[in-house]
Tab-separated table of C-alpha atoms in Angstrom:
chain	number	residue	atom	x	y	z
V	9	ALA	CA	-60.256	66.855	16.911
V	10	GLN	CA	-59.438	63.265	16.142
V	11	SER	CA	-59.917	60.546	18.733
V	12	VAL	CA	-59.646	56.773	19.018
V	13	SER	CA	-61.782	54.508	21.166
V	14	GLN	CA	-60.839	50.958	22.066
V	15	HIS	CA	-63.809	49.181	23.526
V	16	ASN	CA	-62.135	46.537	25.636
V	17	HIS	CA	-59.652	47.410	28.317
V	18	HIS	CA	-58.710	43.845	29.209
V	19	VAL	CA	-59.447	40.640	27.311
V	20	ILE	CA	-58.700	37.164	28.620
V	21	LEU	CA	-58.772	34.200	26.235
V	22	SER	CA	-57.679	30.608	26.184
V	23	GLU	CA	-55.228	29.406	23.552
V	24	ALA	CA	-56.832	28.646	20.186
V	25	ALA	CA	-59.737	31.002	20.854
V	26	SER	CA	-60.560	33.631	18.255
V	27	LEU	CA	-59.789	37.263	18.915
V	28	GLU	CA	-61.456	40.482	17.884
V	29	LEU	CA	-60.432	43.821	19.386
V	30	GLY	CA	-62.583	46.812	18.602
V	31	CYS	CA	-61.309	50.191	17.465
V	32	ASN	CA	-63.367	53.196	16.416
V	33	TYR	CA	-62.046	56.579	15.453
V	34	SER	CA	-63.437	60.001	14.827
V	35	TYR	CA	-61.939	62.146	12.090
V	36	GLY	CA	-63.549	63.620	9.027
V	37	GLY	CA	-60.684	63.426	6.573
V	38	THR	CA	-58.352	60.890	5.043
V	39	VAL	CA	-56.620	58.719	7.600
V	40	ASN	CA	-54.089	56.007	8.030
V	41	LEU	CA	-54.903	53.395	10.638
V	42	PHE	CA	-52.455	51.364	12.646
V	43	TRP	CA	-52.342	48.624	15.211
V	44	TYR	CA	-49.279	48.567	17.420
V	45	VAL	CA	-48.374	45.861	19.906
V	46	GLN	CA	-46.268	45.970	23.044
V	47	TYR	CA	-45.074	42.604	24.315
V	48	PRO	CA	-44.057	42.429	27.986
V	49	GLY	CA	-40.770	44.216	28.495
V	50	GLN	CA	-40.491	45.321	24.890
V	51	HIS	CA	-41.085	48.516	22.970
V	52	LEU	CA	-44.130	49.375	20.912
V	53	GLN	CA	-43.947	47.918	17.432
V	54	LEU	CA	-46.118	47.920	14.350
V	55	LEU	CA	-48.519	45.021	13.919
V	56	LEU	CA	-50.239	46.201	10.740
V	57	LYS	CA	-51.451	49.332	8.978
V	58	TYR	CA	-54.031	50.511	6.493
V	59	PHE	CA	-53.044	53.159	3.969
V	60	SER	CA	-55.314	52.671	0.984
V	61	GLY	CA	-56.730	49.980	-1.264
V	62	ASP	CA	-57.968	46.647	0.071
V	63	PRO	CA	-59.682	47.375	3.408
V	64	LEU	CA	-58.659	43.969	4.739
V	65	VAL	CA	-55.038	44.146	5.760
V	66	LYS	CA	-52.802	41.401	7.026
V	67	GLY	CA	-50.019	41.871	9.506
V	68	ILE	CA	-47.423	39.863	11.315
V	69	LYS	CA	-48.117	36.693	13.284
V	70	GLY	CA	-51.441	35.953	11.625
V	71	PHE	CA	-53.208	39.162	12.629
V	72	GLU	CA	-55.536	41.003	10.279
V	73	ALA	CA	-57.744	44.062	10.472
V	74	GLU	CA	-60.629	45.371	8.438
V	75	PHE	CA	-61.217	49.038	7.729
V	76	ILE	CA	-64.924	49.813	7.523
V	77	LYS	CA	-65.154	53.453	6.505
V	78	SER	CA	-68.901	53.764	7.074
V	79	LYS	CA	-68.475	52.624	10.666
V	80	PHE	CA	-65.209	54.480	11.331
V	81	SER	CA	-63.863	51.166	12.568
V	82	PHE	CA	-60.629	49.212	12.265
V	83	ASN	CA	-61.062	46.035	14.283
V	84	LEU	CA	-58.193	43.647	14.841
V	85	ARG	CA	-58.731	39.906	14.436
V	86	LYS	CA	-56.888	36.656	14.783
V	87	PRO	CA	-58.586	33.283	14.274
V	88	SER	CA	-56.557	31.379	16.855
V	89	VAL	CA	-54.501	33.080	19.554
V	90	GLN	CA	-51.366	31.732	21.155
V	91	TRP	CA	-49.913	32.273	24.610
V	92	SER	CA	-47.199	34.394	22.963
V	93	ASP	CA	-49.854	36.886	21.833
V	94	THR	CA	-50.173	38.095	25.417
V	95	ALA	CA	-49.458	41.804	25.077
V	96	GLU	CA	-50.987	45.255	25.012
V	97	TYR	CA	-52.534	46.343	21.731
V	98	PHE	CA	-52.960	49.942	20.635
V	99	CYS	CA	-55.015	51.293	17.780
V	100	ALA	CA	-53.861	54.591	16.261
V	101	VAL	CA	-55.108	56.978	13.616
V	102	LYS	CA	-52.918	59.329	11.619
V	103	SER	CA	-54.476	62.299	9.865
V	104	ASN	CA	-53.386	63.736	6.545
V	105	ALA	CA	-51.696	66.496	8.553
V	106	GLY	CA	-49.410	63.847	10.016
V	107	LYS	CA	-50.860	63.916	13.522
V	108	SER	CA	-51.171	60.557	15.269
V	109	THR	CA	-53.649	59.757	18.030
V	110	PHE	CA	-53.612	56.537	20.041
V	111	GLY	CA	-56.354	54.694	21.842
V	112	ASP	CA	-55.915	53.718	25.478
V	113	GLY	CA	-54.969	50.164	24.603
V	114	THR	CA	-56.331	46.676	25.229
V	115	THR	CA	-54.437	44.240	27.391
V	116	LEU	CA	-54.739	40.710	26.033
V	117	THR	CA	-53.984	37.784	28.302
V	118	VAL	CA	-53.902	34.356	26.702
V	119	LYS	CA	-54.107	31.429	29.071
V	120	PRO	CA	-52.121	28.336	28.045
O	8	GLU	CA	-30.502	48.322	11.856
O	9	ALA	CA	-30.200	50.077	15.217
O	10	GLY	CA	-33.472	51.134	16.769
O	11	VAL	CA	-34.469	54.285	18.609
O	12	ALA	CA	-32.247	54.757	21.641
O	13	GLN	CA	-33.449	56.456	24.809
O	14	SER	CA	-31.827	57.191	28.130
O	15	PRO	CA	-32.148	56.881	30.999
O	16	ARG	CA	-34.506	53.901	31.271
O	17	TYR	CA	-35.698	54.889	34.719
O	18	LYS	CA	-35.648	58.091	36.725
O	19	ILE	CA	-36.978	58.963	40.168
O	20	ILE	CA	-37.031	62.608	41.214
O	21	GLU	CA	-38.744	64.752	43.799
O	22	LYS	CA	-41.405	67.228	42.789
O	23	ARG	CA	-40.095	70.621	41.768
O	24	GLN	CA	-36.822	69.087	40.553
O	25	SER	CA	-35.828	69.126	36.921
O	26	VAL	CA	-35.149	66.168	34.638
O	27	ALA	CA	-33.998	65.602	31.076
O	28	PHE	CA	-34.464	62.708	28.684
O	29	TRP	CA	-32.393	61.945	25.629
O	30	CYS	CA	-33.348	60.295	22.360
O	31	ASN	CA	-31.349	59.180	19.349
O	32	PRO	CA	-33.644	58.264	16.435
O	33	ILE	CA	-33.054	55.748	13.697
O	34	SER	CA	-30.438	57.013	11.273
O	35	GLY	CA	-31.992	58.953	8.420
O	36	HIS	CA	-35.377	59.451	10.071
O	37	ALA	CA	-36.346	63.075	9.687
O	38	THR	CA	-39.394	62.978	11.940
O	39	LEU	CA	-39.070	62.626	15.698
O	40	TYR	CA	-41.853	62.408	18.264
O	41	TRP	CA	-42.039	62.605	22.024
O	42	TYR	CA	-45.011	60.924	23.663
O	43	GLN	CA	-46.178	60.801	27.261
O	44	GLN	CA	-47.836	57.573	28.350
O	45	ILE	CA	-49.575	57.636	31.714
O	46	LEU	CA	-50.366	54.262	33.270
O	47	GLY	CA	-53.531	52.817	31.785
O	48	GLN	CA	-53.623	55.245	28.862
O	49	GLY	CA	-52.316	55.334	25.334
O	50	PRO	CA	-49.363	57.440	24.229
O	51	LYS	CA	-50.162	61.150	23.989
O	52	LEU	CA	-48.135	63.245	21.573
O	53	LEU	CA	-46.186	66.025	23.276
O	54	ILE	CA	-44.135	67.324	20.376
O	55	GLN	CA	-43.261	66.404	16.810
O	56	PHE	CA	-40.147	67.551	14.963
O	57	GLN	CA	-39.459	67.485	11.247
O	58	ASN	CA	-35.655	67.707	11.059
O	59	ASN	CA	-34.937	70.415	13.649
O	60	GLY	CA	-38.199	72.304	13.231
O	61	VAL	CA	-41.293	71.876	15.395
O	62	VAL	CA	-44.339	70.587	13.505
O	63	ASP	CA	-46.766	70.157	16.400
O	64	ASP	CA	-46.369	71.070	20.058
O	65	SER	CA	-50.004	71.821	20.782
O	66	GLN	CA	-50.155	69.380	23.712
O	67	LEU	CA	-46.817	70.286	25.266
O	68	PRO	CA	-47.222	72.056	28.656
O	69	LYS	CA	-44.872	74.822	27.708
O	70	ASP	CA	-44.716	76.349	31.171
O	71	ARG	CA	-42.680	73.363	32.368
O	72	PHE	CA	-41.790	71.186	29.383
O	73	SER	CA	-39.279	72.013	26.678
O	74	ALA	CA	-37.720	70.033	23.881
O	75	GLU	CA	-35.071	70.612	21.294
O	76	ARG	CA	-33.589	68.791	18.384
O	77	LEU	CA	-30.362	70.451	17.493
O	78	LYS	CA	-28.852	69.515	14.129
O	79	GLY	CA	-31.958	67.505	13.310
O	80	VAL	CA	-30.740	64.274	14.907
O	81	ASP	CA	-30.712	63.741	18.697
O	82	SER	CA	-33.358	65.277	20.860
O	83	THR	CA	-33.787	66.132	24.533
O	84	LEU	CA	-36.993	66.624	26.478
O	85	LYS	CA	-36.830	68.556	29.736
O	86	ILE	CA	-39.265	69.024	32.582
O	87	GLN	CA	-38.675	71.902	34.981
O	88	PRO	CA	-40.097	71.886	37.595
O	89	ALA	CA	-41.646	68.420	37.753
O	90	LYS	CA	-45.044	67.742	39.259
O	91	LEU	CA	-46.477	64.517	40.649
O	92	GLU	CA	-48.767	64.193	37.640
O	93	ASP	CA	-45.735	64.046	35.327
O	94	SER	CA	-45.110	60.471	36.464
O	95	ALA	CA	-45.338	58.503	33.226
O	96	VAL	CA	-43.348	56.723	30.564
O	97	TYR	CA	-41.836	59.119	28.045
O	98	LEU	CA	-41.542	57.557	24.622
O	99	CYS	CA	-39.460	58.736	21.738
O	100	ALA	CA	-40.288	57.609	18.220
O	101	SER	CA	-39.046	58.369	14.755
O	102	SER	CA	-40.188	57.870	11.209
O	103	SER	CA	-38.908	58.525	7.736
O	104	PRO	CA	-40.655	61.508	6.120
O	105	SER	CA	-43.944	61.820	7.956
O	106	GLY	CA	-46.111	60.845	5.048
O	107	LEU	CA	-49.550	59.436	5.557
O	108	GLY	CA	-48.456	55.826	5.209
O	109	THR	CA	-45.404	55.796	7.416
O	110	GLU	CA	-45.381	54.191	10.815
O	111	ALA	CA	-43.409	55.264	13.855
O	112	PHE	CA	-40.584	53.266	15.374
O	113	PHE	CA	-40.478	53.496	19.148
O	114	GLY	CA	-37.743	53.405	21.726
O	115	GLN	CA	-37.979	51.540	25.027
O	116	GLY	CA	-39.070	54.655	26.867
O	117	THR	CA	-38.019	56.361	30.081
O	118	ARG	CA	-40.129	55.626	33.139
O	119	LEU	CA	-40.305	58.760	35.283
O	120	THR	CA	-41.513	58.648	38.866
O	121	VAL	CA	-42.054	61.947	40.648
O	122	VAL	CA	-42.313	61.645	44.433
């Protein structure tokens, strides 16, 4: 069975600090990897995804993530966070059978 | 482009009552998902439809939960009878053909409180 583990439940940063949120998955086959974000009061939306090719993917608002196959990881990064990045972040894996599994999320609070 | 529509936004019911949620996916999206998100956890897939056929309902508690997607567009999710542990946000999502690279588009969700 596939699973996703997000290491940090709650992260608090000051503006301009760098961000890295950990995500590890377990699945033996080909996968797609996603990061979704949920801003306060809004619905879940896609931040970025990895399908194939370059393991370093760039998403909206300056976010990027690196797929490291040997480590089963897909960590999310941003060099300098803003107050508006305060949100909940979910990592998800989608198997080649089309089944998606989400991690339990990381709440990011950015202090102005 | 209109997003995924869900109703109601909030619902409070007593245990053992029944409740139904409605979802209208993005036009043209063949795949529809229902997720349950309990506070502090990530979304858990309950059921996945491809057009009006069920692709995956392995995590749907079939003794009390049911879902249908007539005509391959709108969908309803029903709980009967509800239990306290069903308190959660129920999310509907849709995607164009559920290929490996396609992401899901989510609705606002329905927050269910069972008292």
